[in-house]
Amino acid sequence: MHLSDILQLRTIPASAVFIALTRRCPLRCAHCSTESLMTSEQARGDVFTRFVGSFTSANRPDLVLMTGGEPLLRPRLVEQLARTCRTVGTSSYVISGMFFARQPTISPRIMSAIDAVDHFAASVDSFHEEEVPRDAVFRTLDRVLARGKDVSIQVVGIGHRDPYVRDVVSDIRDYFDDKVPVFVGRVAPDGRARDWVATKLPRDPVTDGSNDDLAPLPCSFATWPVVAFDGTVFACCNQDVVDHRGGEHLRLGHTLKHDWAELKSRYLHSSLLRGIRLVGPVHIARHSTRFPAAECDGYCSTCAKLSAYWDDAEAEVSPLADVLHPEFEAAVTMMQRDRGAVGFASLHGVPEFADLVHLGLDP
Ligand code: SF4
């Protein structure tokens, strides 16, 4: 499964689900959004196997993305989940910080987990590079590629002028002869990066809520649910939400209480989540009869407060009633899907490098 196939699904609600298998990680990267340590939380395996076991051929996501922390600290679980997914036709993906590249060989257990998934992604950036050398990661990826696995590299930096980003992208393209796709994103001001990154990123009047003339801005992160480290299922991958700092509307349930069919139905039918996907939280807040204008102070921070003021009757009030019309919803979803993998990478990554998600595709 190529990276562009994965990103093509990104705007389709409930087409995939993230599962954070552990918060633990042996690395100590300075930008870690989950503030992972080897002592961090880790739930029992059945918190995840029960959920994936509830997929059926008739009702399943197309893709499961296993993340962490470092998911390959639990290689048996990765393999078990990937094999269960495959029995019902769901593809699987795992992303790693490549801690195991510091060893001269890949352990059989980790290789078996990588063999079981349909796509393997490696994080390569200046922060990971302080923990694991770039050449060790490249040599390890060579071994994975030699087994016929689809591989991609995820780079983060401050933007297209970040000299590290330009250097590493050029190095990746040379080393892998343009055969390995790359997604270039921006460091998020979360976790260990919360205090220092915000001062380096350009101000964005749209997402910080200071632009009074806001057009609708759909949230394309509210399209794939996230199973957090403890099995709680959330509507998006915002780290504050996953750390239980979001509103009630962003909490869908728990894997030990709810199966995929139930969670998916909630996700797709909640009028508030549909509105967030179609016009974004700020637009909803500004058109709400109940939401105080002074509370509208940013994109995700406004979203976190929406359920406190939301009444389903709002969904009957124009202009939200028009927005939530199924035909409008279908049209917006189609427009987003038509922007494709590069459109998503451009919007949520560094636009100057968005085309690199197509590297390695057959001409
Ligand atoms: S706007 Fe809401 S749903 Fe979207 S990423 Fe932010 S908190 Fe999550």
PDB file of N, CA and C and ligand atoms in Angstrom, residues 217-223 235-238 241 246-247 249-250 267 273 276-277 280-282 299-304 306, ligand 1:
ATOM      1  N   LEU A 217     -14.046  26.437   7.421  1.00  0.00           N
ATOM      2  CA  LEU A 217     -12.755  25.752   7.313  1.00  0.00           C
ATOM      3  C   LEU A 217     -12.938  24.344   7.891  1.00  0.00           C
ATOM      4  N   PRO A 218     -13.288  23.384   7.015  1.00  0.00           N
ATOM      5  CA  PRO A 218     -13.576  22.025   7.506  1.00  0.00           C
ATOM      6  C   PRO A 218     -12.373  21.441   8.243  1.00  0.00           C
ATOM      7  N   CYS A 219     -12.660  20.659   9.271  1.00  0.00           N
ATOM      8  CA  CYS A 219     -11.571  19.988   9.986  1.00  0.00           C
ATOM      9  C   CYS A 219     -11.355  18.613   9.365  1.00  0.00           C
ATOM     10  N   SER A 220     -10.226  18.462   8.680  1.00  0.00           N
ATOM     11  CA  SER A 220      -9.974  17.161   8.052  1.00  0.00           C
ATOM     12  C   SER A 220      -9.269  16.198   8.998  1.00  0.00           C
ATOM     13  N   PHE A 221      -9.075  16.616  10.260  1.00  0.00           N
ATOM     14  CA  PHE A 221      -8.560  15.655  11.249  1.00  0.00           C
ATOM     15  C   PHE A 221      -9.703  14.929  11.961  1.00  0.00           C
ATOM     16  N   ALA A 222     -10.921  15.409  11.773  1.00  0.00           N
ATOM     17  CA  ALA A 222     -12.058  14.741  12.420  1.00  0.00           C
ATOM     18  C   ALA A 222     -12.638  13.666  11.499  1.00  0.00           C
ATOM     19  N   THR A 223     -11.776  13.075  10.683  1.00  0.00           N
ATOM     20  CA  THR A 223     -12.237  12.044   9.740  1.00  0.00           C
ATOM     21  C   THR A 223     -11.835  10.634  10.163  1.00  0.00           C
ATOM     22  N   ALA A 235     -12.453  11.503  18.595  1.00  0.00           N
ATOM     23  CA  ALA A 235     -12.854  11.877  17.235  1.00  0.00           C
ATOM     24  C   ALA A 235     -11.688  12.350  16.378  1.00  0.00           C
ATOM     25  N   CYS A 236     -10.553  12.705  16.973  1.00  0.00           N
ATOM     26  CA  CYS A 236      -9.456  13.246  16.180  1.00  0.00           C
ATOM     27  C   CYS A 236      -8.132  12.987  16.889  1.00  0.00           C
ATOM     28  N   CYS A 237      -7.043  13.327  16.194  1.00  0.00           N
ATOM     29  CA  CYS A 237      -5.707  13.017  16.718  1.00  0.00           C
ATOM     30  C   CYS A 237      -5.070  14.211  17.441  1.00  0.00           C
ATOM     31  N   ASN A 238      -5.818  15.282  17.687  1.00  0.00           N
ATOM     32  CA  ASN A 238      -5.273  16.406  18.446  1.00  0.00           C
ATOM     33  C   ASN A 238      -4.779  15.889  19.811  1.00  0.00           C
ATOM     34  N   VAL A 241      -6.830  16.480  22.891  1.00  0.00           N
ATOM     35  CA  VAL A 241      -8.037  15.642  22.920  1.00  0.00           C
ATOM     36  C   VAL A 241      -7.680  14.247  23.417  1.00  0.00           C
ATOM     37  N   GLY A 246     -10.271  17.430  25.694  1.00  0.00           N
ATOM     38  CA  GLY A 246     -11.234  17.920  24.698  1.00  0.00           C
ATOM     39  C   GLY A 246     -12.643  17.892  25.258  1.00  0.00           C
ATOM     40  N   GLY A 247     -13.604  18.330  24.452  1.00  0.00           N
ATOM     41  CA  GLY A 247     -15.008  18.325  24.888  1.00  0.00           C
ATOM     42  C   GLY A 247     -15.626  16.938  24.767  1.00  0.00           C
ATOM     43  N   HIS A 249     -18.045  15.933  23.045  1.00  0.00           N
ATOM     44  CA  HIS A 249     -18.404  15.507  21.676  1.00  0.00           C
ATOM     45  C   HIS A 249     -17.236  14.827  20.983  1.00  0.00           C
ATOM     46  N   LEU A 250     -16.021  15.019  21.503  1.00  0.00           N
ATOM     47  CA  LEU A 250     -14.845  14.428  20.862  1.00  0.00           C
ATOM     48  C   LEU A 250     -14.511  13.051  21.440  1.00  0.00           C
ATOM     49  N   TYR A 267     -19.769   8.186  15.187  1.00  0.00           N
ATOM     50  CA  TYR A 267     -18.839   9.112  14.521  1.00  0.00           C
ATOM     51  C   TYR A 267     -19.489   9.754  13.302  1.00  0.00           C
ATOM     52  N   LEU A 273     -20.187  16.594  15.170  1.00  0.00           N
ATOM     53  CA  LEU A 273     -18.989  16.152  14.448  1.00  0.00           C
ATOM     54  C   LEU A 273     -19.134  16.349  12.945  1.00  0.00           C
ATOM     55  N   ILE A 276     -18.388  19.916  12.295  1.00  0.00           N
ATOM     56  CA  ILE A 276     -16.941  20.189  12.404  1.00  0.00           C
ATOM     57  C   ILE A 276     -16.237  19.732  11.126  1.00  0.00           C
ATOM     58  N   ARG A 277     -16.639  18.578  10.601  1.00  0.00           N
ATOM     59  CA  ARG A 277     -16.016  18.087   9.369  1.00  0.00           C
ATOM     60  C   ARG A 277     -16.369  18.958   8.167  1.00  0.00           C
ATOM     61  N   GLY A 280     -16.054  23.345  10.106  1.00  0.00           N
ATOM     62  CA  GLY A 280     -15.052  23.654  11.141  1.00  0.00           C
ATOM     63  C   GLY A 280     -15.679  24.263  12.386  1.00  0.00           C
ATOM     64  N   PRO A 281     -14.967  24.181  13.514  1.00  0.00           N
ATOM     65  CA  PRO A 281     -15.547  24.585  14.804  1.00  0.00           C
ATOM     66  C   PRO A 281     -15.783  26.086  14.944  1.00  0.00           C
ATOM     67  N   VAL A 282     -14.934  26.910  14.351  1.00  0.00           N
ATOM     68  CA  VAL A 282     -15.080  28.363  14.532  1.00  0.00           C
ATOM     69  C   VAL A 282     -16.336  28.851  13.808  1.00  0.00           C
ATOM     70  N   TYR A 299      -8.919  27.642  16.766  1.00  0.00           N
ATOM     71  CA  TYR A 299      -9.600  26.555  16.036  1.00  0.00           C
ATOM     72  C   TYR A 299      -9.900  25.385  16.973  1.00  0.00           C
ATOM     73  N   CYS A 300      -8.864  24.665  17.414  1.00  0.00           N
ATOM     74  CA  CYS A 300      -9.108  23.492  18.268  1.00  0.00           C
ATOM     75  C   CYS A 300      -9.573  23.902  19.664  1.00  0.00           C
ATOM     76  N   SER A 301      -9.129  25.067  20.159  1.00  0.00           N
ATOM     77  CA  SER A 301      -9.559  25.462  21.506  1.00  0.00           C
ATOM     78  C   SER A 301     -11.051  25.827  21.509  1.00  0.00           C
ATOM     79  N   THR A 302     -11.552  26.376  20.405  1.00  0.00           N
ATOM     80  CA  THR A 302     -12.990  26.617  20.294  1.00  0.00           C
ATOM     81  C   THR A 302     -13.731  25.287  20.192  1.00  0.00           C
ATOM     82  N   CYS A 303     -13.157  24.383  19.405  1.00  0.00           N
ATOM     83  CA  CYS A 303     -13.783  23.064  19.233  1.00  0.00           C
ATOM     84  C   CYS A 303     -13.964  22.379  20.593  1.00  0.00           C
ATOM     85  N   ALA A 304     -12.929  22.453  21.426  1.00  0.00           N
ATOM     86  CA  ALA A 304     -12.976  21.757  22.723  1.00  0.00           C
ATOM     87  C   ALA A 304     -14.141  22.236  23.576  1.00  0.00           C
ATOM     88  N   LEU A 306     -17.144  23.404  22.317  1.00  0.00           N
ATOM     89  CA  LEU A 306     -18.433  23.411  21.615  1.00  0.00           C
ATOM     90  C   LEU A 306     -19.526  22.636  22.344  1.00  0.00           C
TER      91      LEU A 306
HETATM   92  S1  SF4 B   1     -11.029  21.127  15.260  1.00  0.00           S
HETATM   93 FE1  SF4 B   1     -11.809  19.712  16.830  1.00  0.00          FE
HETATM   94  S2  SF4 B   1     -11.993  17.765  15.774  1.00  0.00           S
HETATM   95 FE2  SF4 B   1     -10.645  19.050  14.526  1.00  0.00          FE
HETATM   96  S3  SF4 B   1      -8.542  18.554  15.210  1.00  0.00           S
HETATM   97 FE3  SF4 B   1      -9.244  20.341  16.407  1.00  0.00          FE
HETATM   98  S4  SF4 B   1     -10.095  19.455  18.292  1.00  0.00           S
HETATM   99 FE4  SF4 B   1      -9.968  17.805  16.776  1.00  0.00          FE
END
